[in-house]
Amino acid sequence: MLAYVSTIVFLLCSIVAAISIGSVHVPVLDIVKIIGAQIFHLPIMDQVKDMYVNIVYEIRLPRVLLAGFVGASLAIAGAAFQGLLRNPLADPYILGISSGASVGAVATLFFHLSIPLLGNFTLPVFSIISAFLTIIAVLYFARMADRTLRVETIILTGVIFSSFLGAFISLLIALSGDELEAIIGWLLGSVAMRGWSYVAIIVPFFIIGTVLLWMNAKELNAMSFGEERAEHLGVDVAKRKLLILLAGSILTGAAVAVSGAISFVGLVIPHMVRRLWGPNHVHLLPLSMLAGSGFLILTDLVSRMIISPRVLPIGVITAIIGAPIFASILLKQRQRK
C-alpha cells in the first residue's frame, strides 16, 4: 500500500509542478480551477486570467500528459523485458527496439506514408511494426550466436542492430529535403509543442500494451525463474513470450512515434522500483508505470528550465542520468561472476 501511495503522490506532485512552473508561474489553485472547468464544462471564475487558461490547457497540460504517457510506456515495457529476459540491463533502447521504432517512424515521415483507414495513427502503427520486427530479429540472432542467451550476447546484438538501423536513419536524413527539419526535430526526443492530437495518438496503444502486460504479470513471475520451470507450472511459454514482446513493442513503438527515441527510462525506473519494492511483477509493472510517468514529467520540466528560455531535448537529460546507472549495473553484474 505504501508503495502505491508514494508513487501516486510523486506522480501528482510532478504533474502539478510541471504545469505550474515555467516562464509564467501559474498558481496551483488556478490550475485546479482551469482543469476542473474544462472537465465539468463549467464557466471559469473571472479572477483566472485568459492567459492562464491558454498556458495550462493548450500548452502545458497536453505536454505534461504526453510526457507522462511516454514515461509510463517506456518504464513498464522495460520492466517486462527485464523480467522476460531475466536481466536488469534489458531496456527498449539498449535492445535496439527504440532504434527499430525510429526507423519505422522516420521512414513514415520521409516517404509521407499515410494509410487512409489509419489517418494520424499511420505513424505509430509503422513504428510498432518496426519495433516488433526488431526485437524478434535481435533475439533470433542472439540465440544463433549463443544458445544460452547470455546478457553480453543480447546486449551486443542490440548494439549491432542499433548501429545498423542508425546508419539507415542517417541515410534517410542525408536524402531528405523538405522533411529534414521534421525528422531532425523528432529524432532529438521531445514532447514540446505536440498538442492534444499526439496525446490522442498514444493513449489507445498505451491502454492495449499495458493491459496485455498486466494480464501476463503472473506469467512473468514464473518465467523469471526460467522457461523450463515456468512450463512445469503450466505456463504456455511460447505464447506468453510472444504476447509480452508484442505488448512491449506496442508501448515502445507508440512512445517513440510521438516523442522520438528517449533513452534509459526503461532501464532506470524498473531497476529503482525493483530495489525499493521487490521483483513481483504484479506490483512491479504498475509501480514502474507510475514512477516512469512522474520521472519523465520532471525530466521534461528540467529540460525546459535548465537553460531557459532555450529547451534541451529531453533525451539528453535521460541519457545523462541513465548512462552512469547502466554502467553501475553492468559492473555489479560482472563482479558477481
Coordinates of C-alpha atoms in Angstrom, one line a residue:
M1 CA 0.0 0.0 0.0
L2 CA 2.8 2.4 0.9
A3 CA 4.4 1.8 -2.5
Y4 CA 1.3 2.8 -4.4
V5 CA 0.6 5.8 -2.2
S6 CA 4.2 7.1 -2.5
T7 CA 4.4 6.7 -6.3
I8 CA 0.9 8.2 -6.9
V9 CA 1.9 11.2 -4.7
F10 CA 5.2 11.5 -6.6
L11 CA 3.3 11.5 -9.9
L12 CA 0.7 14.0 -8.8
C13 CA 3.4 16.4 -7.4
S14 CA 5.3 16.0 -10.7
I15 CA 2.2 16.9 -12.7
V16 CA 1.4 20.0 -10.6
A17 CA 5.0 21.2 -10.6
A18 CA 5.3 20.8 -14.4
I19 CA 2.1 22.7 -15.1
S20 CA 2.8 25.4 -12.5
I21 CA 6.5 26.2 -13.1
G22 CA 7.7 28.0 -16.2
S23 CA 8.4 31.4 -17.7
V24 CA 4.9 32.3 -16.4
H25 CA 4.1 30.9 -13.0
V26 CA 0.6 29.6 -12.6
P27 CA -0.8 29.3 -9.1
V28 CA -1.9 25.8 -8.1
L29 CA -5.4 26.9 -7.2
D30 CA -5.8 28.4 -10.7
I31 CA -4.6 25.2 -12.2
V32 CA -7.3 23.3 -10.3
K33 CA -10.0 25.8 -11.4
I34 CA -9.0 25.6 -15.1
I35 CA -8.8 21.8 -15.3
G36 CA -12.0 21.4 -13.3
A37 CA -13.8 23.9 -15.6
Q38 CA -12.6 22.0 -18.7
I39 CA -13.6 18.6 -17.3
F40 CA -17.0 19.6 -16.0
H41 CA -17.7 22.2 -18.6
L42 CA -18.1 25.0 -16.0
P43 CA -17.5 28.7 -16.5
I44 CA -14.1 29.8 -15.3
M45 CA -14.0 32.4 -12.5
D46 CA -13.3 35.9 -13.5
Q47 CA -10.2 36.1 -11.4
V48 CA -8.5 33.4 -13.5
K49 CA -6.8 35.2 -16.4
D50 CA -7.5 34.0 -20.0
M51 CA -3.7 33.8 -20.4
Y52 CA -3.6 31.2 -17.7
V53 CA -6.3 29.2 -19.5
N54 CA -4.2 29.1 -22.7
I55 CA -1.0 28.3 -20.9
V56 CA -2.4 25.5 -18.8
Y57 CA -4.9 23.8 -21.1
E58 CA -3.4 24.4 -24.6
I59 CA 0.3 24.3 -23.8
R60 CA 1.4 22.7 -20.5
L61 CA -1.3 20.2 -19.8
P62 CA -1.0 18.2 -23.1
R63 CA 2.8 18.4 -22.8
V64 CA 2.7 17.0 -19.3
L65 CA 0.2 14.3 -20.2
L66 CA 2.3 13.3 -23.2
A67 CA 5.5 13.1 -21.2
G68 CA 3.6 11.0 -18.6
F69 CA 2.3 8.5 -21.1
V70 CA 5.7 8.2 -22.8
G71 CA 7.5 7.7 -19.5
A72 CA 4.9 5.2 -18.3
S73 CA 5.1 3.3 -21.6
L74 CA 8.9 3.0 -21.6
A75 CA 9.1 2.1 -17.9
I76 CA 6.5 -0.7 -18.0
A77 CA 7.9 -2.0 -21.2
G78 CA 11.4 -2.0 -19.7
A79 CA 10.1 -3.9 -16.6
A80 CA 8.5 -6.5 -18.8
F81 CA 11.6 -7.0 -20.9
Q82 CA 13.8 -7.3 -17.8
G83 CA 11.5 -9.9 -16.4
L84 CA 11.2 -11.9 -19.6
L85 CA 14.9 -11.9 -20.3
R86 CA 15.8 -12.3 -16.6
N87 CA 18.2 -9.4 -16.9
P88 CA 18.2 -5.9 -15.2
L89 CA 20.0 -4.5 -18.2
A90 CA 17.2 -5.2 -20.7
D91 CA 15.7 -2.0 -22.0
P92 CA 13.9 -0.9 -25.2
Y93 CA 16.8 1.4 -26.0
I94 CA 19.6 -1.0 -25.3
L95 CA 17.9 -3.9 -27.0
G96 CA 17.6 -1.8 -30.2
I97 CA 13.8 -1.7 -30.1
S98 CA 13.8 2.1 -29.9
S99 CA 16.1 2.2 -33.0
G100 CA 13.7 -0.1 -34.8
A101 CA 10.7 2.0 -33.9
S102 CA 12.7 5.1 -35.0
V103 CA 13.3 3.6 -38.4
G104 CA 9.6 2.9 -38.9
A105 CA 8.7 6.5 -37.8
V106 CA 11.5 8.2 -39.9
A107 CA 10.5 6.1 -43.0
T108 CA 6.9 7.2 -42.5
L109 CA 7.9 10.9 -42.3
F110 CA 10.4 10.6 -45.2
F111 CA 8.1 8.8 -47.6
H112 CA 5.0 10.7 -46.5
L113 CA 3.2 7.4 -45.8
S114 CA -0.4 7.6 -44.9
I115 CA -3.0 4.8 -44.8
P116 CA -6.5 6.3 -45.3
L117 CA -8.1 3.9 -42.7
L118 CA -5.5 4.8 -40.1
G119 CA -5.0 8.5 -40.6
N120 CA -2.9 10.0 -37.8
F121 CA -2.3 6.5 -36.5
T122 CA -0.2 5.6 -39.5
L123 CA 3.0 6.8 -37.8
P124 CA 2.6 4.8 -34.6
V125 CA 1.5 1.7 -36.4
F126 CA 4.5 1.6 -38.7
S127 CA 6.7 2.4 -35.6
I128 CA 5.2 -0.5 -33.7
I129 CA 5.6 -3.0 -36.5
S130 CA 9.2 -1.9 -36.9
A131 CA 9.9 -2.2 -33.2
F132 CA 8.3 -5.7 -33.0
L133 CA 10.3 -7.0 -36.0
T134 CA 13.5 -5.6 -34.4
I135 CA 13.1 -7.4 -31.1
I136 CA 12.3 -10.6 -32.9
A137 CA 15.4 -10.2 -35.0
V138 CA 17.7 -9.3 -32.1
L139 CA 16.6 -12.4 -30.0
Y140 CA 16.8 -14.6 -33.1
F141 CA 20.4 -13.6 -33.9
A142 CA 21.4 -13.6 -30.3
R143 CA 20.2 -17.2 -30.0
M144 CA 22.1 -18.2 -33.1
A145 CA 25.3 -16.8 -31.6
D146 CA 24.7 -18.1 -28.1
R147 CA 22.1 -20.7 -27.3
T148 CA 22.1 -19.7 -23.6
L149 CA 21.2 -16.1 -24.5
R150 CA 23.8 -14.6 -22.1
V151 CA 23.5 -11.0 -21.2
E152 CA 26.5 -9.9 -23.1
T153 CA 25.3 -11.6 -26.3
I154 CA 21.9 -9.9 -26.2
I155 CA 23.4 -6.5 -25.4
L156 CA 26.0 -6.9 -28.2
T157 CA 23.3 -7.9 -30.6
G158 CA 21.2 -5.0 -29.6
V159 CA 24.1 -2.6 -30.1
I160 CA 24.8 -4.1 -33.6
F161 CA 21.2 -3.7 -34.7
S162 CA 21.1 -0.2 -33.2
S163 CA 24.2 0.8 -35.2
F164 CA 22.8 -0.7 -38.4
L165 CA 19.4 0.9 -38.0
G166 CA 21.1 4.2 -37.0
A167 CA 23.0 4.1 -40.3
F168 CA 19.8 3.6 -42.2
I169 CA 18.2 6.6 -40.4
S170 CA 21.3 8.7 -41.2
L171 CA 20.9 7.7 -44.9
L172 CA 17.3 8.9 -44.9
I173 CA 18.4 12.2 -43.3
A174 CA 21.1 12.7 -45.9
L175 CA 18.5 12.1 -48.7
S176 CA 15.8 14.2 -47.1
G177 CA 14.8 17.6 -48.4
D178 CA 11.8 19.4 -47.0
E179 CA 11.4 16.6 -44.4
L180 CA 14.8 17.3 -42.8
E181 CA 13.5 19.7 -40.2
A182 CA 10.7 17.4 -39.1
I183 CA 12.9 14.4 -38.9
I184 CA 15.7 16.1 -37.0
G185 CA 13.3 17.7 -34.6
W186 CA 11.6 14.4 -34.0
L187 CA 14.9 12.4 -33.5
L188 CA 16.1 14.8 -30.8
G189 CA 13.4 13.4 -28.5
S190 CA 10.9 15.9 -27.1
V191 CA 7.4 16.3 -26.0
A192 CA 7.3 20.1 -26.7
M193 CA 4.7 21.6 -28.9
R194 CA 3.0 18.3 -29.7
G195 CA -0.5 19.2 -28.5
W196 CA -3.6 17.2 -27.8
S197 CA -3.5 15.3 -31.1
Y198 CA -0.4 13.5 -30.0
V199 CA -1.9 12.6 -26.6
A200 CA -4.9 11.1 -28.5
I201 CA -2.4 9.0 -30.7
I202 CA -0.6 7.4 -27.8
V203 CA -3.5 6.7 -25.4
P204 CA -5.1 3.7 -27.2
F205 CA -1.7 2.0 -27.8
F206 CA -0.8 2.7 -24.1
I207 CA -4.0 1.0 -22.9
I208 CA -3.6 -2.0 -25.2
G209 CA 0.0 -2.6 -24.3
T210 CA -0.5 -2.0 -20.6
V211 CA -3.5 -4.4 -20.4
L212 CA -1.6 -7.1 -22.2
L213 CA 1.3 -6.9 -19.8
W214 CA -0.9 -6.8 -16.7
M215 CA -2.6 -9.9 -18.0
N216 CA 0.8 -11.6 -18.1
A217 CA 2.2 -10.4 -14.8
K218 CA 2.0 -13.7 -13.0
E219 CA 3.5 -15.5 -16.0
L220 CA 6.4 -13.0 -15.9
N221 CA 6.9 -14.1 -12.3
A222 CA 7.0 -17.7 -13.4
M223 CA 9.4 -17.1 -16.3
S224 CA 11.8 -15.1 -14.1
F225 CA 12.8 -18.5 -12.6
G226 CA 13.5 -19.9 -16.1
E227 CA 11.4 -21.1 -19.0
E228 CA 11.6 -24.8 -18.0
R229 CA 10.3 -24.2 -14.6
A230 CA 7.5 -21.9 -16.0
E231 CA 6.4 -24.8 -18.3
H232 CA 6.3 -27.1 -15.3
L233 CA 4.0 -24.6 -13.6
G234 CA 1.6 -24.8 -16.6
V235 CA 2.7 -21.6 -18.4
D236 CA 2.4 -21.6 -22.2
V237 CA 5.9 -20.0 -22.6
A238 CA 5.9 -19.6 -26.3
K239 CA 2.5 -17.9 -26.4
R240 CA 3.2 -15.7 -23.4
K241 CA 6.6 -14.6 -24.7
L242 CA 5.0 -13.5 -28.0
L243 CA 2.3 -11.6 -26.1
I244 CA 4.9 -9.8 -23.9
L245 CA 7.2 -9.0 -26.8
L246 CA 4.2 -7.7 -28.8
A247 CA 2.9 -5.6 -25.8
G248 CA 6.4 -4.1 -25.2
S249 CA 6.7 -3.3 -28.9
I250 CA 3.3 -1.6 -28.9
L251 CA 4.3 0.6 -25.9
T252 CA 7.8 1.4 -27.2
G253 CA 6.7 2.0 -30.8
A254 CA 3.9 4.3 -29.8
A255 CA 6.1 6.2 -27.4
V256 CA 8.9 6.6 -30.0
A257 CA 6.3 7.7 -32.6
V258 CA 5.1 10.7 -30.6
S259 CA 8.3 11.8 -28.8
G260 CA 11.3 10.4 -30.6
A261 CA 13.9 8.0 -29.1
I262 CA 14.2 8.7 -25.4
S263 CA 16.9 6.5 -23.8
F264 CA 17.3 4.7 -20.5
V265 CA 13.8 5.3 -18.9
G266 CA 13.0 1.6 -19.3
L267 CA 16.3 0.7 -17.6
V268 CA 16.5 3.2 -14.7
I269 CA 12.9 3.2 -13.4
P270 CA 12.2 -0.6 -13.2
H271 CA 15.6 -1.1 -11.6
M272 CA 14.9 1.5 -8.9
V273 CA 11.4 0.2 -8.3
R274 CA 12.6 -3.3 -8.1
R275 CA 15.2 -2.3 -5.5
L276 CA 12.6 -0.4 -3.4
W277 CA 9.6 -2.6 -3.7
G278 CA 10.7 -6.0 -4.8
P279 CA 10.6 -8.1 -8.1
N280 CA 6.9 -9.3 -8.0
H281 CA 5.6 -8.2 -11.5
V282 CA 2.0 -7.9 -10.2
H283 CA 3.2 -4.8 -8.4
L284 CA 6.4 -4.0 -10.3
L285 CA 4.6 -3.3 -13.6
P286 CA 2.1 -0.7 -12.2
L287 CA 4.6 0.9 -9.9
S288 CA 7.1 1.2 -12.7
M289 CA 4.4 2.8 -14.9
L290 CA 3.5 5.4 -12.2
A291 CA 7.2 6.1 -11.4
G292 CA 8.2 6.3 -15.0
S293 CA 5.4 8.7 -15.7
G294 CA 6.4 11.1 -12.9
F295 CA 10.1 10.7 -13.8
L296 CA 9.7 11.8 -17.4
I297 CA 7.4 14.7 -16.4
L298 CA 10.0 16.0 -14.0
T299 CA 12.8 15.4 -16.6
D300 CA 10.8 17.4 -19.2
L301 CA 10.5 20.2 -16.6
V302 CA 14.2 20.2 -16.1
S303 CA 14.9 20.2 -19.8
R304 CA 12.9 23.4 -20.3
M305 CA 14.1 25.2 -17.2
I306 CA 17.8 24.4 -17.0
I307 CA 18.9 26.8 -19.8
S308 CA 15.7 28.8 -20.1
P309 CA 14.4 30.2 -22.4
R310 CA 16.0 27.5 -24.6
V311 CA 14.8 23.9 -24.3
L312 CA 17.1 20.9 -24.1
P313 CA 16.0 17.7 -25.8
I314 CA 14.5 15.5 -23.1
G315 CA 16.6 12.6 -24.3
V316 CA 19.8 14.5 -23.3
I317 CA 18.7 14.6 -19.6
T318 CA 17.6 10.9 -19.5
A319 CA 20.9 9.8 -21.1
I320 CA 22.9 11.9 -18.6
I321 CA 21.0 10.1 -15.8
G322 CA 20.8 6.7 -17.3
A323 CA 24.3 6.0 -18.7
P324 CA 26.0 6.0 -15.3
I325 CA 23.3 3.8 -13.8
F326 CA 23.7 1.4 -16.7
A327 CA 27.5 1.3 -16.2
S328 CA 26.9 0.7 -12.5
I329 CA 24.5 -2.2 -13.0
L330 CA 26.9 -3.8 -15.6
L331 CA 29.9 -3.5 -13.3
K332 CA 28.0 -5.1 -10.4
Q333 CA 26.9 -8.0 -12.6
R334 CA 30.4 -8.6 -13.8
Q335 CA 31.8 -8.5 -10.3
R336 CA 29.3 -11.3 -9.2
K337 CA 30.7 -13.6 -11.9

